[in-house]
Structures are given as structure tokens and as C-alpha cells.
mmCIF file of N, CA and C in Angstrom:
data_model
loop_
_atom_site.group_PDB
_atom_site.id
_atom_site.type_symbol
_atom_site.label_atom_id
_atom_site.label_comp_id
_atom_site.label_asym_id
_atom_site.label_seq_id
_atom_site.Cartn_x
_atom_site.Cartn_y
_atom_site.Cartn_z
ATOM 1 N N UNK A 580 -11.364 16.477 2.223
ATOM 2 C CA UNK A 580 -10.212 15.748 2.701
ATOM 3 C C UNK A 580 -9.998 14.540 1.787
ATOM 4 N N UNK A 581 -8.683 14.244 1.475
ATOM 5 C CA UNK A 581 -8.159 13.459 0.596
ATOM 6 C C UNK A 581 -6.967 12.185 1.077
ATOM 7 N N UNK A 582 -7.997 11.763 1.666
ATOM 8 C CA UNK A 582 -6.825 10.635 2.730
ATOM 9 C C UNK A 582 -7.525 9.079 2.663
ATOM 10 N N UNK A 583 -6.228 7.895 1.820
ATOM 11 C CA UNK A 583 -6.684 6.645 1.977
ATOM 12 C C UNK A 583 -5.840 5.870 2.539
ATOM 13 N N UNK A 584 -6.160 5.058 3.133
ATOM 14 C CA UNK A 584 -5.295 3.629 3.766
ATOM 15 C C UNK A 584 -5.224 2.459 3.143
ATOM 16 N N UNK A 585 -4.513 2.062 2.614
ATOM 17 C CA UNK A 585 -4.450 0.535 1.981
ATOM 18 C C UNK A 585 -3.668 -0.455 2.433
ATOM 19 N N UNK A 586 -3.848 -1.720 2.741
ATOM 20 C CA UNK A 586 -3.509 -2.787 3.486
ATOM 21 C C UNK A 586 -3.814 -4.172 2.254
ATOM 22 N N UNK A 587 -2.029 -4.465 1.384
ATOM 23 C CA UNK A 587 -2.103 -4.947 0.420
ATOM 24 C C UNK A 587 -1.165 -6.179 0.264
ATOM 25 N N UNK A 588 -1.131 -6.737 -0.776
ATOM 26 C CA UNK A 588 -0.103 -7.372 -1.775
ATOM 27 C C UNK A 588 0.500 -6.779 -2.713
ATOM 28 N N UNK A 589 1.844 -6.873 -2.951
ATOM 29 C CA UNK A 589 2.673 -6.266 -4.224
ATOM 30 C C UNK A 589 1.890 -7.148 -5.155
ATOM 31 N N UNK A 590 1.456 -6.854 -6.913
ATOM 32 C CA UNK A 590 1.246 -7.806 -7.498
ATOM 33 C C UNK A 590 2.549 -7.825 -8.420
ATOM 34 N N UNK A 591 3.731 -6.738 -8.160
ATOM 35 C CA UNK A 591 4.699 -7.255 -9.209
ATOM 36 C C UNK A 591 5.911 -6.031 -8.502
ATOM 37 N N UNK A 592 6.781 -6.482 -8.721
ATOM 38 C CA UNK A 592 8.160 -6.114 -8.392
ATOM 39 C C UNK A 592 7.821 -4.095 -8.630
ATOM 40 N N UNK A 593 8.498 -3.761 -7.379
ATOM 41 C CA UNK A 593 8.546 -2.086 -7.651
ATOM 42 C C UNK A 593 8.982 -1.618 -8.566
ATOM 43 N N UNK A 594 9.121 -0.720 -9.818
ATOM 44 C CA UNK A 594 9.708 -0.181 -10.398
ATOM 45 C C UNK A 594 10.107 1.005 -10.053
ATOM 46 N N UNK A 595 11.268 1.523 -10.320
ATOM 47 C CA UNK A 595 12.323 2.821 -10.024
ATOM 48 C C UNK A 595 12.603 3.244 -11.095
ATOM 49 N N UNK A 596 12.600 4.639 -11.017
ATOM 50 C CA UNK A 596 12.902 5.838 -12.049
ATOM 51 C C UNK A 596 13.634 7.284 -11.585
ATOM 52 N N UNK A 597 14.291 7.931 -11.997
ATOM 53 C CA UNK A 597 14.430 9.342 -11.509
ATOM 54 C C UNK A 597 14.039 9.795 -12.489
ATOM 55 N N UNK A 598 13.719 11.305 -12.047
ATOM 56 C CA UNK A 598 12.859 12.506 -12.726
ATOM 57 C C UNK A 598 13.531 13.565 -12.311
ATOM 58 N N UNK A 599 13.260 14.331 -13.402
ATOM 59 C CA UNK A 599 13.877 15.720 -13.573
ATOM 60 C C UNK A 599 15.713 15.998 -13.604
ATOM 61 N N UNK A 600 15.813 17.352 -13.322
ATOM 62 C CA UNK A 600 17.512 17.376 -13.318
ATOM 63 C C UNK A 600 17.564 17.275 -11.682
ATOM 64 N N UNK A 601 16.815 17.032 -10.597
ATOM 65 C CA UNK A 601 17.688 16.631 -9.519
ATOM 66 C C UNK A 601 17.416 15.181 -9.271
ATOM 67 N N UNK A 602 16.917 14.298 -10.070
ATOM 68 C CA UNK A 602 16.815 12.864 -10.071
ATOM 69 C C UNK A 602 16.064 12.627 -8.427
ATOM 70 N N UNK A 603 14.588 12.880 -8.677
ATOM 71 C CA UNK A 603 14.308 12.397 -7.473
ATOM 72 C C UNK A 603 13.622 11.258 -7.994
ATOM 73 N N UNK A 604 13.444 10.427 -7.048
ATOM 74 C CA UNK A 604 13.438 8.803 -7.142
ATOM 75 C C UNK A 604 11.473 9.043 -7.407
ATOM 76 N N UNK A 605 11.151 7.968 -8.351
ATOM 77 C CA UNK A 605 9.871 7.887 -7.759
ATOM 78 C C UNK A 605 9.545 6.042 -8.493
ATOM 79 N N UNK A 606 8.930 5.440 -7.672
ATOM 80 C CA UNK A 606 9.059 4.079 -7.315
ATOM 81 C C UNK A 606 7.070 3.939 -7.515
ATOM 82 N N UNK A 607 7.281 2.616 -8.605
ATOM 83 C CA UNK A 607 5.567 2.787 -9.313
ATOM 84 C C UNK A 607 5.321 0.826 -9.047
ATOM 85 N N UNK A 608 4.392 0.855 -7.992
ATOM 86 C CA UNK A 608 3.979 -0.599 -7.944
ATOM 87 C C UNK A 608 2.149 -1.039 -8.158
ATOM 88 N N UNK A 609 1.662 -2.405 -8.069
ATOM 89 C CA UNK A 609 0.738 -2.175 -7.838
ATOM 90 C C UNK A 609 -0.020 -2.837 -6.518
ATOM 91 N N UNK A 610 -0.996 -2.539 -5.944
ATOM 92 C CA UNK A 610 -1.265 -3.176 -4.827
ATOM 93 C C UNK A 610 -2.639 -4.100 -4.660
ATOM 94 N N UNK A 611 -2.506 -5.207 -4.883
ATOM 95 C CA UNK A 611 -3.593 -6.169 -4.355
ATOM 96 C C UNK A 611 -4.874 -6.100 -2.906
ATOM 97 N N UNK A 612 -5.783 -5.339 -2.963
ATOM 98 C CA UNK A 612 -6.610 -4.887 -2.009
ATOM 99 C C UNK A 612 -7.805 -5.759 -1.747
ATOM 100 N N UNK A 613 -7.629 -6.964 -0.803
ATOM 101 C CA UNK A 613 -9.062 -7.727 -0.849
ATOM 102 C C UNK A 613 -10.489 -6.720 -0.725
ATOM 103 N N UNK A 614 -11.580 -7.014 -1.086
ATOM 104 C CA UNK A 614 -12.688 -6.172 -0.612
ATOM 105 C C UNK A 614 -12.901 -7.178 0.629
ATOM 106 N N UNK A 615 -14.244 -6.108 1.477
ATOM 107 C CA UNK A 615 -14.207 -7.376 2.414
ATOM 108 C C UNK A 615 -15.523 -8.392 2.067
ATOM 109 N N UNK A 616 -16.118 -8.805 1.272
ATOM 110 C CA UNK A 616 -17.171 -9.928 0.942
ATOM 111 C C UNK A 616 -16.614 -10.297 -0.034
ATOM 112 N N UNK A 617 -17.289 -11.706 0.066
ATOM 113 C CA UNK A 617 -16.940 -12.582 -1.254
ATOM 114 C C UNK A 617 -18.471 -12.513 -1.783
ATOM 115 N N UNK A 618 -18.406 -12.959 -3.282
ATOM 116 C CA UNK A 618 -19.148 -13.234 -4.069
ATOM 117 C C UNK A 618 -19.938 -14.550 -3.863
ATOM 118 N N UNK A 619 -21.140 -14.377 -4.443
ATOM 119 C CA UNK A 619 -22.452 -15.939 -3.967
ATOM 120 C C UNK A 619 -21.429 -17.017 -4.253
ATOM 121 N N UNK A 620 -20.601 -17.245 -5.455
ATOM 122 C CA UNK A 620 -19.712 -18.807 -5.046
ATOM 123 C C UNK A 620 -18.512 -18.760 -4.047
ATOM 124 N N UNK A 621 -18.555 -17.861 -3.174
ATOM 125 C CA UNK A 621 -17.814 -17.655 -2.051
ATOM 126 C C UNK A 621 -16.457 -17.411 -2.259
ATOM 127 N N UNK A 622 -15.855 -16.591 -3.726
ATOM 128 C CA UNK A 622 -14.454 -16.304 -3.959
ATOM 129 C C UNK A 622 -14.206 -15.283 -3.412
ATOM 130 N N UNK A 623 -13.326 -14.156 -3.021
ATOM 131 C CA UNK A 623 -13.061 -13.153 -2.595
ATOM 132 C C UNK A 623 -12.603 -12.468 -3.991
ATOM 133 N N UNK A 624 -12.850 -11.313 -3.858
ATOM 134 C CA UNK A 624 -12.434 -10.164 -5.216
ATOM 135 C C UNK A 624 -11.391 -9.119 -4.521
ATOM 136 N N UNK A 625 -10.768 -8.180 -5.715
ATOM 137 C CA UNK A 625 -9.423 -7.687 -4.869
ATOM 138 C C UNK A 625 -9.694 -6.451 -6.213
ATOM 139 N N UNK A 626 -9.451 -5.581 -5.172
ATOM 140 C CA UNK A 626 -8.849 -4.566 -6.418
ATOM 141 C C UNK A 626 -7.907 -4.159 -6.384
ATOM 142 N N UNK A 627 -7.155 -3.744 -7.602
ATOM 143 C CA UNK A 627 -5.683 -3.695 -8.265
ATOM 144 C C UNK A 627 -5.171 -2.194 -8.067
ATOM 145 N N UNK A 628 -4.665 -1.872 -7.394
ATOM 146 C CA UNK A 628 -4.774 -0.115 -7.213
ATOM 147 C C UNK A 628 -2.979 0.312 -7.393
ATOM 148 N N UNK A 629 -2.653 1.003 -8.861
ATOM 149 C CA UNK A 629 -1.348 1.537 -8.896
ATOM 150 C C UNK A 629 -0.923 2.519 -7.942
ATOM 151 N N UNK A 630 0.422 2.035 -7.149
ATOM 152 C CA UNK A 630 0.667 3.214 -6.089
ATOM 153 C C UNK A 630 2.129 4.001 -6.757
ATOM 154 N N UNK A 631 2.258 4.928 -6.227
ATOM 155 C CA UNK A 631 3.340 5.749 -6.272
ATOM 156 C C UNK A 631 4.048 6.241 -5.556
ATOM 157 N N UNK A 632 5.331 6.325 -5.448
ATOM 158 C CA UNK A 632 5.953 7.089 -3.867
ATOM 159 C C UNK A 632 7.139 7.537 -4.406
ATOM 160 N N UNK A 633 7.765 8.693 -3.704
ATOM 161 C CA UNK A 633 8.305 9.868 -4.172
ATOM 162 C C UNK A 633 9.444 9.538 -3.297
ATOM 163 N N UNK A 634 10.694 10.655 -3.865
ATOM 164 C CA UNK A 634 11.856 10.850 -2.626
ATOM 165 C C UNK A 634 12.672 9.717 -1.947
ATOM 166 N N UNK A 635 13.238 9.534 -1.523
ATOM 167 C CA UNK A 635 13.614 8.726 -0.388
ATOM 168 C C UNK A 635 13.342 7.508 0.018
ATOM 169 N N UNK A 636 11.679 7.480 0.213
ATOM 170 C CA UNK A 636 10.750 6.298 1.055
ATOM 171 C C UNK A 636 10.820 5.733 -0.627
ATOM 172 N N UNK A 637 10.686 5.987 -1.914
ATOM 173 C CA UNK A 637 10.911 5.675 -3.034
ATOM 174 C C UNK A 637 11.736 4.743 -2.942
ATOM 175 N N UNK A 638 13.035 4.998 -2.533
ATOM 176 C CA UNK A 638 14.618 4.530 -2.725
ATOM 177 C C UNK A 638 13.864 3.038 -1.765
ATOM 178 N N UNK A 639 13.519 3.205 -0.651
ATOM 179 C CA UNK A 639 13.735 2.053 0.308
ATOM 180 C C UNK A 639 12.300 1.102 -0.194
ATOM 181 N N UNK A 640 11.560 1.744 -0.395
ATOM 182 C CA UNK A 640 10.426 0.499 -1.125
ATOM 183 C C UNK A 640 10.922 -0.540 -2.500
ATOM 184 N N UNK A 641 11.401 0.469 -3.330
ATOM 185 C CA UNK A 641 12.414 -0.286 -4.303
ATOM 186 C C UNK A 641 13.321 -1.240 -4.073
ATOM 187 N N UNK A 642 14.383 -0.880 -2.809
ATOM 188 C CA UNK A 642 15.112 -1.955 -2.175
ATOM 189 C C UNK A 642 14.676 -2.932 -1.339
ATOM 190 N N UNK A 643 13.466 -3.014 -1.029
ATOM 191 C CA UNK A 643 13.078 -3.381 0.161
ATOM 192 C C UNK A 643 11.514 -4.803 -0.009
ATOM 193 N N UNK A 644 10.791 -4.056 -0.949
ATOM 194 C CA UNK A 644 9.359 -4.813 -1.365
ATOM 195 C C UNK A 644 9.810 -5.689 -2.648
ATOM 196 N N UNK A 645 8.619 -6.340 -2.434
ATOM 197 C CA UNK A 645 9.284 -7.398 -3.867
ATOM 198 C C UNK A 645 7.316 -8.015 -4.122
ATOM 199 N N UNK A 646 7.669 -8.959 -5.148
ATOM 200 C CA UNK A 646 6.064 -9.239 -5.837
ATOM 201 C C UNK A 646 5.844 -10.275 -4.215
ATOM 202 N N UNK A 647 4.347 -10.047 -4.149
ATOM 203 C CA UNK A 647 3.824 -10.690 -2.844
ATOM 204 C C UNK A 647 3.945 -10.232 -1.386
ATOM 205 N N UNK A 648 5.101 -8.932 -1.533
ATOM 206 C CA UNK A 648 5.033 -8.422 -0.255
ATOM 207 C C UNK A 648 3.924 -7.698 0.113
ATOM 208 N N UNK A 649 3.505 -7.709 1.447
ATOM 209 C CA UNK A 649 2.688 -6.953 1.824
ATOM 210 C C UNK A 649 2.485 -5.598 2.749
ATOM 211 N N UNK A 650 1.841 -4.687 2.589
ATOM 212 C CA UNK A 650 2.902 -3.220 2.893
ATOM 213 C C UNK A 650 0.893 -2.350 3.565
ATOM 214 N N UNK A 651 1.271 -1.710 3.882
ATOM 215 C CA UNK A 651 0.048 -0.829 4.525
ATOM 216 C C UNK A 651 0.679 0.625 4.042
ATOM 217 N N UNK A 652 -0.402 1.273 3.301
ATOM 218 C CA UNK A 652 -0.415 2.587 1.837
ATOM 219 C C UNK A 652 -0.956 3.523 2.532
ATOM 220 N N UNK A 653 -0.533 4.750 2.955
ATOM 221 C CA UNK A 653 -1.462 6.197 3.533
ATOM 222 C C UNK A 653 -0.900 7.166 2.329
ATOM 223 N N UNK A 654 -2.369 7.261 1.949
ATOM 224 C CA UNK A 654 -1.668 8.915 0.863
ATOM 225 C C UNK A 654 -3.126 9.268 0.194
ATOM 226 N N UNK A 655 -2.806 9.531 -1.274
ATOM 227 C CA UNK A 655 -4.011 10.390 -1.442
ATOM 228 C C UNK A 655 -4.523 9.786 -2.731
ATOM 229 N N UNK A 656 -5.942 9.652 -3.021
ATOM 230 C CA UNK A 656 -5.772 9.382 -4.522
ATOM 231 C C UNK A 656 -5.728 10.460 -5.318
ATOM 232 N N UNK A 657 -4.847 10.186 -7.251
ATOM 233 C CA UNK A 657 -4.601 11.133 -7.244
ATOM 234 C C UNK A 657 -5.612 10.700 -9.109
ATOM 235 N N UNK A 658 -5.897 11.118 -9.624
ATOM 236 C CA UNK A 658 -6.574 11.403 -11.182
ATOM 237 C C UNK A 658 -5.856 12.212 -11.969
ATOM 238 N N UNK A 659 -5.427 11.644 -12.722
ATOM 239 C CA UNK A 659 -4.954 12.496 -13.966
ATOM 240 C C UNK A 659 -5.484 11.891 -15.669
ATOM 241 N N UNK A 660 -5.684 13.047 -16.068
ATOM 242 C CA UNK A 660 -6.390 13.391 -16.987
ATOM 243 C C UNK A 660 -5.116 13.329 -18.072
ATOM 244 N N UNK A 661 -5.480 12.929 -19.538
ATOM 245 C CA UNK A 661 -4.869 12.692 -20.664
ATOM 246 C C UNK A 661 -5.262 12.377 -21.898
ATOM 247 N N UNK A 662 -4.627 12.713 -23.298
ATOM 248 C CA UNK A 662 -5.569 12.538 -24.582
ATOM 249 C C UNK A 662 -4.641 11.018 -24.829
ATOM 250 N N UNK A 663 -5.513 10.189 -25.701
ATOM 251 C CA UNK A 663 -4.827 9.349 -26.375
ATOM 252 C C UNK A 663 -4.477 9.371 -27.741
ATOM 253 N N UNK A 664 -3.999 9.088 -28.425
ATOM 254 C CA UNK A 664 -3.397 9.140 -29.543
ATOM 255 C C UNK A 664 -4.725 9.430 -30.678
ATOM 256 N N UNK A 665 -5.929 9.076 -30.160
ATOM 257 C CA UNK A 665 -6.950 9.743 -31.081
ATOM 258 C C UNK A 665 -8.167 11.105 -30.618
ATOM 259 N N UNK A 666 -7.267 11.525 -29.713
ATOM 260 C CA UNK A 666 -7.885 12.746 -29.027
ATOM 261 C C UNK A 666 -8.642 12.730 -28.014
ATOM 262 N N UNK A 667 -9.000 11.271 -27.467
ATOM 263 C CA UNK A 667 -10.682 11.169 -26.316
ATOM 264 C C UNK A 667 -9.505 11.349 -25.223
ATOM 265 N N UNK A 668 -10.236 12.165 -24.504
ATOM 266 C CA UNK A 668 -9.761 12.396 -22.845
ATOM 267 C C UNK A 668 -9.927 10.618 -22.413
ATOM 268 N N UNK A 669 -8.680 10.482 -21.312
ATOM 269 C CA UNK A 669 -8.688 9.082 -20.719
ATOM 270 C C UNK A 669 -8.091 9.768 -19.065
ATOM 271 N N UNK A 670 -8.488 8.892 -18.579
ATOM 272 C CA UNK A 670 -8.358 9.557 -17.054
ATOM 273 C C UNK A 670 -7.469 8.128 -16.694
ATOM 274 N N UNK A 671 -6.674 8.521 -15.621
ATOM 275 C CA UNK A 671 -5.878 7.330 -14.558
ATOM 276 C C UNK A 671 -6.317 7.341 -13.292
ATOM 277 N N UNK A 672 -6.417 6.378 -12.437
ATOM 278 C CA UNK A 672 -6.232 6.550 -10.644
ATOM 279 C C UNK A 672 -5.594 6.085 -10.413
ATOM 280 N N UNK A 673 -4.740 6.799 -9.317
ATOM 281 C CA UNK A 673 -3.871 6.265 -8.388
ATOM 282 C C UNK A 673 -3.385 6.600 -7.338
ATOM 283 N N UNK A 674 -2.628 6.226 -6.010
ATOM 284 C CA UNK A 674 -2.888 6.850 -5.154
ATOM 285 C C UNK A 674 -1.396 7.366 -4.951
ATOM 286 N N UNK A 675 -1.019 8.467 -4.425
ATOM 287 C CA UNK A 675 0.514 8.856 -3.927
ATOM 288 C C UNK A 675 0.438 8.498 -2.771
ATOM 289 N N UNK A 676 1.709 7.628 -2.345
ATOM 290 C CA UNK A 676 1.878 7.618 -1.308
ATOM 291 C C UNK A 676 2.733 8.534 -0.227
ATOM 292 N N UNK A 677 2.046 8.942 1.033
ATOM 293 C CA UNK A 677 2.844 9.933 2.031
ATOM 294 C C UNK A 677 3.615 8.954 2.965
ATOM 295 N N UNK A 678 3.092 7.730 3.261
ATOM 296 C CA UNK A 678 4.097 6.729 4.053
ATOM 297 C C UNK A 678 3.787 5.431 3.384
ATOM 298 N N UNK A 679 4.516 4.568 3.811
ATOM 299 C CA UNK A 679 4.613 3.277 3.400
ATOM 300 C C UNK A 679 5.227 2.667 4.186
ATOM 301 N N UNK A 680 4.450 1.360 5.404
ATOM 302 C CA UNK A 680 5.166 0.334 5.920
ATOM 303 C C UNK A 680 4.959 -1.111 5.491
ATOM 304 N N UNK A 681 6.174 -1.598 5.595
ATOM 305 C CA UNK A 681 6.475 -2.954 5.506
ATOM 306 C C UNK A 681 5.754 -3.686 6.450
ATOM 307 N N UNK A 682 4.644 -4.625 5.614
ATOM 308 C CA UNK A 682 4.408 -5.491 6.958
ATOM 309 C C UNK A 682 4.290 -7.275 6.728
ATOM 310 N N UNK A 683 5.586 -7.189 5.411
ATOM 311 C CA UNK A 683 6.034 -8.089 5.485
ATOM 312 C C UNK A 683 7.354 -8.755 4.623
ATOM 313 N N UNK A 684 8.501 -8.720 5.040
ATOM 314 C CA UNK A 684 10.355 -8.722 4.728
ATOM 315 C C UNK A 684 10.644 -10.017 4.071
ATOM 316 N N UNK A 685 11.437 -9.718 2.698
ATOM 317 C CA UNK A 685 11.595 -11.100 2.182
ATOM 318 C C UNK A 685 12.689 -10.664 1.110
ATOM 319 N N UNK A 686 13.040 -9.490 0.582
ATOM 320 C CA UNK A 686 13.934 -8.957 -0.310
ATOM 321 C C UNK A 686 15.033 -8.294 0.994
ATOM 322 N N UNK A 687 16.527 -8.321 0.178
ATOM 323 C CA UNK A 687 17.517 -7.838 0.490
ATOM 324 C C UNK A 687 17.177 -7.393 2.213
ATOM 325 N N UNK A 688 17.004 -8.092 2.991
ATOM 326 C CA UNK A 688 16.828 -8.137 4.534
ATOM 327 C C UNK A 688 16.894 -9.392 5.143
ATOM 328 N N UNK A 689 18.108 -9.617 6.744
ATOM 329 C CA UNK A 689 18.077 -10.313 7.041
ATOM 330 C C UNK A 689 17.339 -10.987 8.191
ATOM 331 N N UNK A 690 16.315 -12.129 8.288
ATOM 332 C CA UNK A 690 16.305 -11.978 9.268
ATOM 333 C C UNK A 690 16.744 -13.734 10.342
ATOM 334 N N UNK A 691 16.793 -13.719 11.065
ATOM 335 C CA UNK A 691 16.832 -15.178 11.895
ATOM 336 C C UNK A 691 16.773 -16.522 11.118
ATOM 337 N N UNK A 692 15.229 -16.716 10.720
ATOM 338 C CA UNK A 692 15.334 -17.943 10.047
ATOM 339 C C UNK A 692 15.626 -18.173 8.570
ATOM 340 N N UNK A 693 15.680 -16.519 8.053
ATOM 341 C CA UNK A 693 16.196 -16.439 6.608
ATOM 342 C C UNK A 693 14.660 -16.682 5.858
ATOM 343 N N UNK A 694 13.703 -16.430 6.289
ATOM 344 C CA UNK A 694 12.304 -16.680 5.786
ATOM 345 C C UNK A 694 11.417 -15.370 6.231
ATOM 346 N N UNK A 695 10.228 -15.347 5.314
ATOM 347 C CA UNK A 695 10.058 -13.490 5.170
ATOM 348 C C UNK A 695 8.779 -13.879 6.712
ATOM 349 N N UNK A 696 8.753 -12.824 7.309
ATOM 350 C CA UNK A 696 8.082 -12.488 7.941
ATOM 351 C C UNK A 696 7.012 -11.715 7.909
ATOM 352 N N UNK A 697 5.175 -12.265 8.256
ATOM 353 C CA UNK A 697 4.001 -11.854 7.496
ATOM 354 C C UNK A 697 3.351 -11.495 9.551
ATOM 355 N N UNK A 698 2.819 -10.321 9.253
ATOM 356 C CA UNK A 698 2.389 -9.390 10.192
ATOM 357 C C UNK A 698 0.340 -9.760 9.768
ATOM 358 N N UNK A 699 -0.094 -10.060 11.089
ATOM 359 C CA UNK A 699 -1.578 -10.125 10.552
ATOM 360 C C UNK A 699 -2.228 -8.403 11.054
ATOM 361 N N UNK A 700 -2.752 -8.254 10.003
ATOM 362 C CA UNK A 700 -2.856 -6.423 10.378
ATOM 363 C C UNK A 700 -4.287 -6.737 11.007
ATOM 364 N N UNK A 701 -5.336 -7.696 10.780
ATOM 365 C CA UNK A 701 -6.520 -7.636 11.349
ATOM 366 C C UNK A 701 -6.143 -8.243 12.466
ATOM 367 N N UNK A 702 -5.527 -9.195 13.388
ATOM 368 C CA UNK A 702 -5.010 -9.134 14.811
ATOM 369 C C UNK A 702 -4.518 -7.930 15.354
ATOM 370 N N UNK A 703 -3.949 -7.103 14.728
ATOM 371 C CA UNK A 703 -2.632 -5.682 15.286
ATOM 372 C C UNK A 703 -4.276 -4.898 15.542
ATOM 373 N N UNK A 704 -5.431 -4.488 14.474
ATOM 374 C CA UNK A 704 -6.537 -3.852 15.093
ATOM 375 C C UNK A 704 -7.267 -4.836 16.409
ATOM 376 N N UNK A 705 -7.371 -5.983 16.098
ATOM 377 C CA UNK A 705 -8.455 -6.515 16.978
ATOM 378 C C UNK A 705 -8.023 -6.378 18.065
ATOM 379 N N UNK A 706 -6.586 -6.569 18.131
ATOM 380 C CA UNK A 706 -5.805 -6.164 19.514
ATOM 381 C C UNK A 706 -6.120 -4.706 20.552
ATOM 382 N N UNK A 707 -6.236 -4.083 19.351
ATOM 383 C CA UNK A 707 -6.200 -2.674 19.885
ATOM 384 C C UNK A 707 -7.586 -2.403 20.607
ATOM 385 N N UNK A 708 -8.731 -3.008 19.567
ATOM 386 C CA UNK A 708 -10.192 -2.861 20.100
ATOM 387 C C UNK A 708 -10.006 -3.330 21.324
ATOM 388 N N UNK A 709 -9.516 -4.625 22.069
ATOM 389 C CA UNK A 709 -10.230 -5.237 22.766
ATOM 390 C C UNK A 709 -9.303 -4.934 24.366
ATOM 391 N N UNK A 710 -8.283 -3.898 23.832
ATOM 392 C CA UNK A 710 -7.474 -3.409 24.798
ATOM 393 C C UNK A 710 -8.024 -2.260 25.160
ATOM 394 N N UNK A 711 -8.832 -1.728 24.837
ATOM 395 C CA UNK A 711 -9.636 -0.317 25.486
ATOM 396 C C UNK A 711 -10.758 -0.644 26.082
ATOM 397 N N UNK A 712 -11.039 -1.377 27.116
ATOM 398 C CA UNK A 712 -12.117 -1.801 27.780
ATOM 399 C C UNK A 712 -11.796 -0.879 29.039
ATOM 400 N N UNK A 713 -12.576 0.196 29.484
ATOM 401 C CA UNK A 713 -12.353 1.175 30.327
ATOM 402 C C UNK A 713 -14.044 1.377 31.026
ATOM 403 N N UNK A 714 -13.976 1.540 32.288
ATOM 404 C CA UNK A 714 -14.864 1.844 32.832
ATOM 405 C C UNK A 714 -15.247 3.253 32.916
ATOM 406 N N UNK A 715 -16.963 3.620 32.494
ATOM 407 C CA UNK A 715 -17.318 4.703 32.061
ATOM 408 C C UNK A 715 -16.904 5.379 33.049
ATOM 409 N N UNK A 716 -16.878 5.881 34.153
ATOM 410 C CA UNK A 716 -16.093 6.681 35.168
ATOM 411 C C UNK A 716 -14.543 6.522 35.050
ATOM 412 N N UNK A 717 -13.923 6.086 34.091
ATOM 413 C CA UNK A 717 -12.409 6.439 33.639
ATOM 414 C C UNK A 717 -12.559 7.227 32.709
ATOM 415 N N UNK A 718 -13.837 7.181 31.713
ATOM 416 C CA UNK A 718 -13.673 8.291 30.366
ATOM 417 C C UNK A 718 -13.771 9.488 30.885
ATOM 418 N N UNK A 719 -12.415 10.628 29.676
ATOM 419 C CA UNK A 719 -12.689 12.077 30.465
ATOM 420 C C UNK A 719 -13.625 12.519 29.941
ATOM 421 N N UNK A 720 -14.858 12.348 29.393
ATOM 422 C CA UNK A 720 -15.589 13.086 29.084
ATOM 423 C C UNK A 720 -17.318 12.670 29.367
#
């Protein structure tokens, strides 16, 4: 099984392209991924992970994300293999994306105070944990 989740930062404006003769959109950013420990002088490290997204959801990430937005990534990683100009195989990673949400608005969207709106994704889980407190004679199993 070939399934990742990423919960990021844009580090730079989406880029847009069409491909082939039916011009389907495909939209190439990269995403800022804290790890979760910091290092002995207590900085946090991040890795840089190029995403990709196809079709449609292409079109609206392009219109929609901008550098610093922050977006939550489900798709797959993908490796591709390639020679360079002096023959050594060079490999890429990256991940395709199957969805992509916004979870945080600041390009071409309006909202109330005219200021982007930032979603804390580790509250949206902690929430969830601490809302399933069920007594063992409620579990069906």
C-alpha cells in the first residue's frame, strides 16, 4: 500500500502547466513538512517534499494556494528514474496528489476580515481524540 498524508506550508507559489493534446492541468508546488523533534539546540527541521496534482483539483490549487499557505496532501509517493546529461541514473521523489485541502485562504478568496484564515490541524485531531470517551459496555465489540 502506497498512501501518504502531509500537513504543510507552500514554500513557493504553485506552478501550472497543461500536458498533452487534451491540456490537462497539472499544478507542481513544494511543501514545507515540520518533523516532529527538534534538534539538541532546540530548532525544528522540515522537510521539503515536491507535490503534484492533476486535472481539475490542479486548476483550483493554482487559483487558490499561494507561498505560505497551508494545505493537508493525501496521495502517493511517486520515484522516477532518469539519465543526466552524463549517463548516471538520477532518481526524483515526489508525491501525487489524490486530494488536496485548504487549511488555510489568503489568495483570490474572500473572506470577512479580508485576512487569511489558519486552521490548527493538531487541535481538529486532539479534538477528535478526546471526543471518543465511551464506556466499555457502549463498544460493539
Amino acid at each position: 500500500m502506497n498512501n501518504v498524508i502531509l500537513v504543510g506550508r507552500l514554500t513557493r507559489d504553485p506552478e501550472i502547466q497543461y500536458i498533452g493534446n487534451e491540456s490537462t492541468a497539472l499544478t507542481k508546488f513544494n511543501l514545507a513538512v515540520d518533523r516532529n523533534y527538534t534538534n539538541p539546540d532546540k530548532e525544528k527541521k522540515a522537510d521539503f517534499i515536491e507535490i503534484e496534482v492533476w486535472g481539475r483539483q490542479a486548476e483550483t490549487c493554482s487559483r487558490y494556494l499561494n507561498k505560505g499557505s497551508m494545505a493537508c496532501i493525501k496521495g502517493q509517493i511517486r520515484v522516477d528514474r532518469y539519465q543526466n546529461s552524463n549517463g548516471e541514473n538520477r532518481y526524483s521523489t515526489k508525491v501525487r496528489a489524490d486530494m488536496v485541502k485548504f487549511l488555510s485562504f489568503s489568495k483570490n478568496t474572500s473572506t470577512e476580515s479580508n485576512q487569511e484564515q489558519y486552521y490548527d490541524a493538531t487541535s481538529i485531531f486532539n479534538k477528535a481524540e478526546s471526543s471518543l470517551d465511551l464506556a466499555e459496555d457502549e463498544l460493539p465489540f
